[in-house]
mmCIF file of N, CA and C in Angstrom:
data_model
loop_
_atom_site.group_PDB
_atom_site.id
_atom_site.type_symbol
_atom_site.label_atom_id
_atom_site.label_comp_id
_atom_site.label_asym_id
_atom_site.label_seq_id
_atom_site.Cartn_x
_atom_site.Cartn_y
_atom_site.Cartn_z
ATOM 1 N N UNK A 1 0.837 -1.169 0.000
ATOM 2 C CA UNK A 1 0.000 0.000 0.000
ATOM 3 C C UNK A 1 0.888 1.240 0.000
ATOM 4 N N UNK A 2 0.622 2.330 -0.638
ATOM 5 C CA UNK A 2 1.208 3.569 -0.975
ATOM 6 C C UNK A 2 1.213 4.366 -0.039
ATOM 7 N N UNK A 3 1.376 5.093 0.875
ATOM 8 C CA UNK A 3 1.310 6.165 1.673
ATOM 9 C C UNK A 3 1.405 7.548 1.485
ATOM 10 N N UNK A 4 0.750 8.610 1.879
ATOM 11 C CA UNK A 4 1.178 9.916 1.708
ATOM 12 C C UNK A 4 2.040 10.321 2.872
ATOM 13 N N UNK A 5 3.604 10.954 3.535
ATOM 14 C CA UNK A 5 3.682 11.033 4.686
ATOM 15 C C UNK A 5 4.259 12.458 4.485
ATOM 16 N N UNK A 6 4.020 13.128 5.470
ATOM 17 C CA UNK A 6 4.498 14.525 5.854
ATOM 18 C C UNK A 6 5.039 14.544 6.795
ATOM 19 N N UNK A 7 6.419 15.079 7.027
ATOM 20 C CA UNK A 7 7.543 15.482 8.446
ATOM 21 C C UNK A 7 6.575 17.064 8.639
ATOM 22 N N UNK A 8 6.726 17.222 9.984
ATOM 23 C CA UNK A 8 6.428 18.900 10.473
ATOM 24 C C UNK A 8 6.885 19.215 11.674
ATOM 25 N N UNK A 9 6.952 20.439 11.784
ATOM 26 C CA UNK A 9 8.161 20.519 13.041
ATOM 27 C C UNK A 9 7.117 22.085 13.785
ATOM 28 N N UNK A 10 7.139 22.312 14.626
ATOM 29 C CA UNK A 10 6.845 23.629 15.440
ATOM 30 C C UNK A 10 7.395 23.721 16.562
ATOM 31 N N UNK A 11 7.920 25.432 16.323
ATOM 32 C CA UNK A 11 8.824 25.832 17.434
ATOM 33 C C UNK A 11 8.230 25.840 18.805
ATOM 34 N N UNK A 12 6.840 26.011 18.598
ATOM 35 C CA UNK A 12 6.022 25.841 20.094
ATOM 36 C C UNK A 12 6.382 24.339 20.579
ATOM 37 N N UNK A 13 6.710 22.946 19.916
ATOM 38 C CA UNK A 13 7.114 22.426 20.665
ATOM 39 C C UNK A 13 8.360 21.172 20.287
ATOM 40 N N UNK A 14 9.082 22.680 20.640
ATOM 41 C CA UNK A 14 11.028 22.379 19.568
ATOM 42 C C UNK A 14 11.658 20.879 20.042
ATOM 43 N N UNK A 15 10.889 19.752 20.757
ATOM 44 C CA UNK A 15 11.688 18.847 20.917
ATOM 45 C C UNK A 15 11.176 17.478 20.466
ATOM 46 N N UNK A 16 10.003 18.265 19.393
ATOM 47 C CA UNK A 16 9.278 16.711 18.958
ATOM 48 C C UNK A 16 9.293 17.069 17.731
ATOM 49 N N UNK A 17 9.058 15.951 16.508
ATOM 50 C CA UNK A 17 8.837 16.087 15.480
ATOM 51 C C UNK A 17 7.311 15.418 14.525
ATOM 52 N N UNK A 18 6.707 15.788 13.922
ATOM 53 C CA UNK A 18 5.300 14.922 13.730
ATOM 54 C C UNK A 18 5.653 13.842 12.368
ATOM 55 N N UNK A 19 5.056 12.922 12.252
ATOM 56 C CA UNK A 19 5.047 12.436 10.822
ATOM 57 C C UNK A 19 3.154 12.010 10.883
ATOM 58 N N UNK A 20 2.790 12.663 9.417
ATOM 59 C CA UNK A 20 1.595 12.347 10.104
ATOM 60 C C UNK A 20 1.441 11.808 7.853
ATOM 61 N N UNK A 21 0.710 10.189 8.311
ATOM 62 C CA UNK A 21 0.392 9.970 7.317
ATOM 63 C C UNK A 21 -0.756 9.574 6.906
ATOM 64 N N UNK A 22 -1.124 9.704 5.088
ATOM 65 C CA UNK A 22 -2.249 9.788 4.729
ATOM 66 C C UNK A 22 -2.702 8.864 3.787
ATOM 67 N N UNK A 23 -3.639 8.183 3.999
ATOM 68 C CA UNK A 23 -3.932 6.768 3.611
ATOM 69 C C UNK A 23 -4.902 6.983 1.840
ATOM 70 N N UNK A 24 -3.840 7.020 0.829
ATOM 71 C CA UNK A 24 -4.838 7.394 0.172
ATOM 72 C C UNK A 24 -6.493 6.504 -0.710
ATOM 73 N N UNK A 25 -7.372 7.724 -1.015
ATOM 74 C CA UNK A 25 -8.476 7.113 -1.554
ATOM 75 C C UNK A 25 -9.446 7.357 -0.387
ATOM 76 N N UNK A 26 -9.207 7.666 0.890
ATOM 77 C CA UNK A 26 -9.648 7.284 2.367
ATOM 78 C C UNK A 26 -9.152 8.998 2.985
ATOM 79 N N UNK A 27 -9.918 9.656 4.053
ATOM 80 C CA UNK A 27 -10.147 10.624 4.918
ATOM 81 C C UNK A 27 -9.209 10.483 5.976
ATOM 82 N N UNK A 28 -8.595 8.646 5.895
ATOM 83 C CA UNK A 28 -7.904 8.325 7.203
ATOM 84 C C UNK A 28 -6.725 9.071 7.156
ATOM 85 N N UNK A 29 -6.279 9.639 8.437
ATOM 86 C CA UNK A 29 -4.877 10.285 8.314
ATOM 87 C C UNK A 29 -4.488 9.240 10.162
ATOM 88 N N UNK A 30 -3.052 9.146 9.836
ATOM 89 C CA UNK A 30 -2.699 8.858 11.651
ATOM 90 C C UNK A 30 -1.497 9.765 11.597
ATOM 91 N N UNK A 31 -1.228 10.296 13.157
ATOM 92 C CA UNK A 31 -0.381 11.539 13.322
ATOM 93 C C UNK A 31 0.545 10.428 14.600
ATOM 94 N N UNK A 32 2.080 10.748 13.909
ATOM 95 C CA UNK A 32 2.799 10.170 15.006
ATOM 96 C C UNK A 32 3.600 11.246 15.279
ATOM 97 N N UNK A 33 3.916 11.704 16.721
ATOM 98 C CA UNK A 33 5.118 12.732 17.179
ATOM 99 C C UNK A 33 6.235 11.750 18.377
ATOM 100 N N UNK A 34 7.248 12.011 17.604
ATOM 101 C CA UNK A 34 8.465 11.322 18.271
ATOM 102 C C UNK A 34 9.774 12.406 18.536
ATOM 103 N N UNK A 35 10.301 12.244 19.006
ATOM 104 C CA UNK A 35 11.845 13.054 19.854
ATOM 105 C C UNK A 35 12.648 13.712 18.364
ATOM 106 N N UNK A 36 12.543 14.766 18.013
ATOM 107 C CA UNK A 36 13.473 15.435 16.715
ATOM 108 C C UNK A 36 15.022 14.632 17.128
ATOM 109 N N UNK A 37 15.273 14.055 18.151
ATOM 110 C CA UNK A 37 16.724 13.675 18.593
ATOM 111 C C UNK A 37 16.625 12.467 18.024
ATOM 112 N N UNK A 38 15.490 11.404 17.903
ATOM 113 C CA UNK A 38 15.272 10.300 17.617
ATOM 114 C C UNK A 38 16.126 10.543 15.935
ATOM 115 N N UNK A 39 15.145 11.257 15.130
ATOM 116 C CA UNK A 39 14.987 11.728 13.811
ATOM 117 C C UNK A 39 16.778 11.655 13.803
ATOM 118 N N UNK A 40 17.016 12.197 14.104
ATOM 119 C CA UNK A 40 18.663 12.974 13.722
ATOM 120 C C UNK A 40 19.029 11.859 13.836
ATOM 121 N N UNK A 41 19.363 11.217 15.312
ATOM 122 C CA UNK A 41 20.092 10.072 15.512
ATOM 123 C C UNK A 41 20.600 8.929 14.311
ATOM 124 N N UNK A 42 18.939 8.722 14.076
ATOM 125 C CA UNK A 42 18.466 7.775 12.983
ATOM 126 C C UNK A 42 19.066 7.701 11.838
ATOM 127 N N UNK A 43 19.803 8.939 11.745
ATOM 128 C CA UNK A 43 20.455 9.299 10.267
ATOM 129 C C UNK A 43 21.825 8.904 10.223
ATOM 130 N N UNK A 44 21.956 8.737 11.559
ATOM 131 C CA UNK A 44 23.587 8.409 11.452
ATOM 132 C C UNK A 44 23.860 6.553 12.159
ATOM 133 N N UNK A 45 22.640 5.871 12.578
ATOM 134 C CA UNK A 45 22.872 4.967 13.338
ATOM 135 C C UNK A 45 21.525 4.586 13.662
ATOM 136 N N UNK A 46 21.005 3.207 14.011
ATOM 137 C CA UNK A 46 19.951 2.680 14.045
ATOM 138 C C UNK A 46 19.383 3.266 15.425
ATOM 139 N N UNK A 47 18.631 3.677 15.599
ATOM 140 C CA UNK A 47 17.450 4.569 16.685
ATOM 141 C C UNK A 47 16.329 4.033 16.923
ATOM 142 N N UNK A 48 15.863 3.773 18.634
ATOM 143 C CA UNK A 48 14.659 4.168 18.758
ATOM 144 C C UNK A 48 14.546 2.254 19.339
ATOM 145 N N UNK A 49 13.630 2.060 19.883
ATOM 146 C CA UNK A 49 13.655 1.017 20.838
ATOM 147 C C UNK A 49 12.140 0.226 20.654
ATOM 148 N N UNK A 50 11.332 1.047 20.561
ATOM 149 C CA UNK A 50 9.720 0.823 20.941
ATOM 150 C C UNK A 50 8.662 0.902 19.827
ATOM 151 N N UNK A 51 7.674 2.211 19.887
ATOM 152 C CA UNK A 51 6.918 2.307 18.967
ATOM 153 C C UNK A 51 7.636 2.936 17.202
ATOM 154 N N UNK A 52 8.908 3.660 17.872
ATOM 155 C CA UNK A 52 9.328 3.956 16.542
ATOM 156 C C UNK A 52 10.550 4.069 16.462
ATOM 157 N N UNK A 53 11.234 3.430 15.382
ATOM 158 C CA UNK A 53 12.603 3.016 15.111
ATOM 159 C C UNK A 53 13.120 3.758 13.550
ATOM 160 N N UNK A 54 14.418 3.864 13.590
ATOM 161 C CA UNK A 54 14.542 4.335 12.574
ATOM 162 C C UNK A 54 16.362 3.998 12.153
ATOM 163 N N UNK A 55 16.462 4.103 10.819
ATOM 164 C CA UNK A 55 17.751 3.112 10.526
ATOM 165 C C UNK A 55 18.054 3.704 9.235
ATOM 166 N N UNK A 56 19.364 3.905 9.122
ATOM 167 C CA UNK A 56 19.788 3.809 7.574
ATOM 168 C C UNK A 56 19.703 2.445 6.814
ATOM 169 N N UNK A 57 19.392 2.738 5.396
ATOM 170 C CA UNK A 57 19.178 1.531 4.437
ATOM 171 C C UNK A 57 20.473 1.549 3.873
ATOM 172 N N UNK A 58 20.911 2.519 3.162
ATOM 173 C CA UNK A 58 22.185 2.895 2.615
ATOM 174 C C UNK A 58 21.895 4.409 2.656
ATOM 175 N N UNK A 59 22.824 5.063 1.850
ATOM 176 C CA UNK A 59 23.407 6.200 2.098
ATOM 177 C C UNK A 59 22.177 7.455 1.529
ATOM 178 N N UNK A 60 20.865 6.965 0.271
ATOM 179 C CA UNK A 60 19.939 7.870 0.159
ATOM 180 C C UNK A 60 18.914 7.087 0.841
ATOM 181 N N UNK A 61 18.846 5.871 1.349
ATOM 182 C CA UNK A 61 17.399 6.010 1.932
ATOM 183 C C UNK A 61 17.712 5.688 3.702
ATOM 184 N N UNK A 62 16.469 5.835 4.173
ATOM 185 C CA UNK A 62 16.084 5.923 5.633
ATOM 186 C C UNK A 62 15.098 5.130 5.676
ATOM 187 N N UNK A 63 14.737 4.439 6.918
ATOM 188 C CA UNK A 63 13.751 3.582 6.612
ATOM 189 C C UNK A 63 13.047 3.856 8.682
ATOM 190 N N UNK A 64 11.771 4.227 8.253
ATOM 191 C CA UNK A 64 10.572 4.486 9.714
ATOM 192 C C UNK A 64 10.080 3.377 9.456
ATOM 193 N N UNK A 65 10.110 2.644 10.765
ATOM 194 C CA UNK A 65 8.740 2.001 11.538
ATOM 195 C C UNK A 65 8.327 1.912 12.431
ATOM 196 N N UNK A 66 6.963 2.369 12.543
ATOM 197 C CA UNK A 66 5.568 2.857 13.363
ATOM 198 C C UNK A 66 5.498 1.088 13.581
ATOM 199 N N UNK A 67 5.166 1.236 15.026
ATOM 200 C CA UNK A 67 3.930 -0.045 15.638
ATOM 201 C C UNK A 67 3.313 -0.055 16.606
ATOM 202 N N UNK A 68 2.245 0.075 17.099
ATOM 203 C CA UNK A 68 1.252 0.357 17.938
ATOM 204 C C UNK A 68 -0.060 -0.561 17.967
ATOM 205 N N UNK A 69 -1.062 -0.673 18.951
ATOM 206 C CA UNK A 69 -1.751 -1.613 18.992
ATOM 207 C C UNK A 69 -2.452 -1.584 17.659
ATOM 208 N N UNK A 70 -3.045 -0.757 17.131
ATOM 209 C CA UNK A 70 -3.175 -0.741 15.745
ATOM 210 C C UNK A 70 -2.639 -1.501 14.886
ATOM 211 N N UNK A 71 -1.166 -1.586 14.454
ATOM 212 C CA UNK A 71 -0.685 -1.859 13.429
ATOM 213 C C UNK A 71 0.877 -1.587 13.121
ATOM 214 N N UNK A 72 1.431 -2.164 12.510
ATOM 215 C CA UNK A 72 2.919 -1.876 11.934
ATOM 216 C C UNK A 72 2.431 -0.674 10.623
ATOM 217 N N UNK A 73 3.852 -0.082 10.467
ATOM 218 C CA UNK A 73 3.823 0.501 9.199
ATOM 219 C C UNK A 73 5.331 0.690 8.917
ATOM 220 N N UNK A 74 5.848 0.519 7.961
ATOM 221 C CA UNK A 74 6.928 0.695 7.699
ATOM 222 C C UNK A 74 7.614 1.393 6.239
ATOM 223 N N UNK A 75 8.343 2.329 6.318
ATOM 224 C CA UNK A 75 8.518 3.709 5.259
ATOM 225 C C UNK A 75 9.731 3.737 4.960
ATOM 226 N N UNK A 76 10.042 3.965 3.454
ATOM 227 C CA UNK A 76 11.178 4.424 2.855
ATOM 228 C C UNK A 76 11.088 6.121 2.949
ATOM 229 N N UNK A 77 12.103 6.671 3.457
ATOM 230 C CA UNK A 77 12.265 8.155 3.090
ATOM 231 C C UNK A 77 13.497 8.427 2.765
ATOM 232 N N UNK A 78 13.422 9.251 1.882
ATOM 233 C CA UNK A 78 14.953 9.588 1.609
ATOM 234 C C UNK A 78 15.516 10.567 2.195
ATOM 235 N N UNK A 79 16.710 10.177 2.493
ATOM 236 C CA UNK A 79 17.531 10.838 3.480
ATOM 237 C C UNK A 79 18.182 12.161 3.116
ATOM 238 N N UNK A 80 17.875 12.418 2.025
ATOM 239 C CA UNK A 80 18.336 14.044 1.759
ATOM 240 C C UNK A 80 16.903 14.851 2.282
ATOM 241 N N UNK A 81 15.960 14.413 1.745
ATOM 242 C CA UNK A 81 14.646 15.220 2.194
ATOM 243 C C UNK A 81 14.581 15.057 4.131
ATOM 244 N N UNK A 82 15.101 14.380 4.731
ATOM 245 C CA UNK A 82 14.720 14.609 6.118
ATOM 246 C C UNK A 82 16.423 15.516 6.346
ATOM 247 N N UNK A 83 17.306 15.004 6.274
ATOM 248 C CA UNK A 83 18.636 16.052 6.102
ATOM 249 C C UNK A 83 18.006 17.495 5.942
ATOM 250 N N UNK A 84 17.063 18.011 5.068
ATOM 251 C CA UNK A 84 16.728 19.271 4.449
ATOM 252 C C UNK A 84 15.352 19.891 5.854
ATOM 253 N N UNK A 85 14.436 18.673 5.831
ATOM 254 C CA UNK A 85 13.898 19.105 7.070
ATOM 255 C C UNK A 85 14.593 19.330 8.442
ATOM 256 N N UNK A 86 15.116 18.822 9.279
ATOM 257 C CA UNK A 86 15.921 18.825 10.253
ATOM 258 C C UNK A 86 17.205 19.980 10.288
ATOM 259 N N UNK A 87 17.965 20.184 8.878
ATOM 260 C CA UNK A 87 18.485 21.793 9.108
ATOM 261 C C UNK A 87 17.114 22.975 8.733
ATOM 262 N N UNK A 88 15.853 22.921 8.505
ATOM 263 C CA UNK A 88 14.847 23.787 8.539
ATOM 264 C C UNK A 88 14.455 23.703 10.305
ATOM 265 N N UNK A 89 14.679 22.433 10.905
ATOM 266 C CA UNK A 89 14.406 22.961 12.472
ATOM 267 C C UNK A 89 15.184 23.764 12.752
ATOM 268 N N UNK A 90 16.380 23.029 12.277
ATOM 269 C CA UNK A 90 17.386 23.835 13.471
ATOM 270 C C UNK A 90 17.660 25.187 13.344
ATOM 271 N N UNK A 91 17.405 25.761 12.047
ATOM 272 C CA UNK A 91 17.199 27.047 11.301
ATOM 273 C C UNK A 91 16.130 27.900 12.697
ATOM 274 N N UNK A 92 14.681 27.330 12.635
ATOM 275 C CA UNK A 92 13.556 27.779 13.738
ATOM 276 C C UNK A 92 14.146 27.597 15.131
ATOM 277 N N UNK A 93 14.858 26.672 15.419
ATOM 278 C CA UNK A 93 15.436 26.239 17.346
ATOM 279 C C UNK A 93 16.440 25.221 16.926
ATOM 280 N N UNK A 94 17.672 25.920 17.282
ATOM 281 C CA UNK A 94 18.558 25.651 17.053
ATOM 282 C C UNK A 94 19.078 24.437 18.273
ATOM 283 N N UNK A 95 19.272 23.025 18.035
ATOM 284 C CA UNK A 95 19.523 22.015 18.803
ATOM 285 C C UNK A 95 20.577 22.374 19.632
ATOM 286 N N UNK A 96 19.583 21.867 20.973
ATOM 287 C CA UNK A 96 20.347 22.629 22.495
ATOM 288 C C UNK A 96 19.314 23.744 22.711
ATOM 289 N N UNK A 97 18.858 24.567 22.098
ATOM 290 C CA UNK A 97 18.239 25.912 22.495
ATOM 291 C C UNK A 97 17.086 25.856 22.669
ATOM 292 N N UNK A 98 16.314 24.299 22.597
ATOM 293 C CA UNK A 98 14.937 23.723 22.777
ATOM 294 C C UNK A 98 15.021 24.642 24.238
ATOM 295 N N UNK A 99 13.772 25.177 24.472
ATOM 296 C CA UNK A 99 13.391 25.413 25.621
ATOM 297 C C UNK A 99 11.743 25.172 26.101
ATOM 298 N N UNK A 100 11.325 23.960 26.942
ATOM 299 C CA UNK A 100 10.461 24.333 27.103
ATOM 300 C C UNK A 100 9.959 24.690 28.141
ATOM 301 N N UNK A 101 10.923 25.632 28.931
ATOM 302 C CA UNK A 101 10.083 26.391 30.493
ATOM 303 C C UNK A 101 9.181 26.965 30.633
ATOM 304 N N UNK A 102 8.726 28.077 29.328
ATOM 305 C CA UNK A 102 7.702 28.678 29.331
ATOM 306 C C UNK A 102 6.591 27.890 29.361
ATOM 307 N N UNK A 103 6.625 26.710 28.511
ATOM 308 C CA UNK A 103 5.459 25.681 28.137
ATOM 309 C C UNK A 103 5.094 25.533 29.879
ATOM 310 N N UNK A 104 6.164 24.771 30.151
ATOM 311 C CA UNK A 104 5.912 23.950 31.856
ATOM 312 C C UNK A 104 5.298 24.496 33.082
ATOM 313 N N UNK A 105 5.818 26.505 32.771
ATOM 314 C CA UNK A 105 5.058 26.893 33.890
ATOM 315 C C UNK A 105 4.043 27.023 33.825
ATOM 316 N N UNK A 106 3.331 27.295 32.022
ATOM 317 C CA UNK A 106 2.080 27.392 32.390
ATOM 318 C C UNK A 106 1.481 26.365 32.495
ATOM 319 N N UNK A 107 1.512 25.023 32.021
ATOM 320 C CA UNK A 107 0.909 24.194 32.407
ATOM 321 C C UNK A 107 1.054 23.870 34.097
ATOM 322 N N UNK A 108 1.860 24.197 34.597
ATOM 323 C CA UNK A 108 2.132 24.149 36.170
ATOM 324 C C UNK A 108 0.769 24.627 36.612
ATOM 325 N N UNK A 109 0.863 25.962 36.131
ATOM 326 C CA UNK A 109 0.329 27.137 36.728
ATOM 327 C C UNK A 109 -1.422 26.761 36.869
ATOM 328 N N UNK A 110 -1.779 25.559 35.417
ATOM 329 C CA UNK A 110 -3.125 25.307 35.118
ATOM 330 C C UNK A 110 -3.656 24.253 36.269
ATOM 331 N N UNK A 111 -2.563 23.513 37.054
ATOM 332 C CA UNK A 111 -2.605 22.489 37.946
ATOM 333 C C UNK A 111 -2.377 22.693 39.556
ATOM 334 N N UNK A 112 -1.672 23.853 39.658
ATOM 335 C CA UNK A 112 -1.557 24.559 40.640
ATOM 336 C C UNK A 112 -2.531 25.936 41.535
ATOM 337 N N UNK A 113 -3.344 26.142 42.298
ATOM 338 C CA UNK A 113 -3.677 27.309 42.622
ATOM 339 C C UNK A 113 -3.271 28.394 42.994
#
């Protein structure tokens, strides 16, 4: 089966990355967000333990797999196009400069009186 998949990144929350894919013919979309550190790692060395793993094939492709009670899924991407996304993060939050304190207090603040 064919997949549509999209990488997306937001600085509101600089330490995850989304892949959210789209099942075509079908409305179905599933949204996975995993560690942007995972992503990188992955590029240089096999990553990731659990629901999502990630590995070089050779030198242009990359290879994701998703598994969850749902289902396996497993993806060729090429490794220049996530190379190109991942310096577009670091361009927005530059790795290391993730900050999310602001996030934490306010959620503190929503749990706290």
């Amino acid at each position: 089966m064919s997949l549509h998949a999209a990488l997306g990144y937001s600085r509101h929350d600089p330490l995850a990355v989304t892949l959210v894919l789209r099942f075509p013919g079908t409305a179905r979309e599933e949204r996975w967000a995993f560690a942007r550190d995972l992503l990188d790692e992955g590029m240089r060395a096999t990553a990731g333990l659990s629901d999502v793993r990630i590995r070089c094939v050779d030198q242009e492709q990359l290879l994701v797999e998703l598994c969850n009670r749902s289902g396996y899924v497993a993806m060729i991407l090429d490794r220049g196009d996530v190379r190109g996304f991942l310096h577009d993060c670091d361009l927005l939050v530059p790795v290391g400069r993730e900050s999310i304190r602001p996030r934490l207090d306010a959620f503190l603040a929503t749990l706290l009186p």
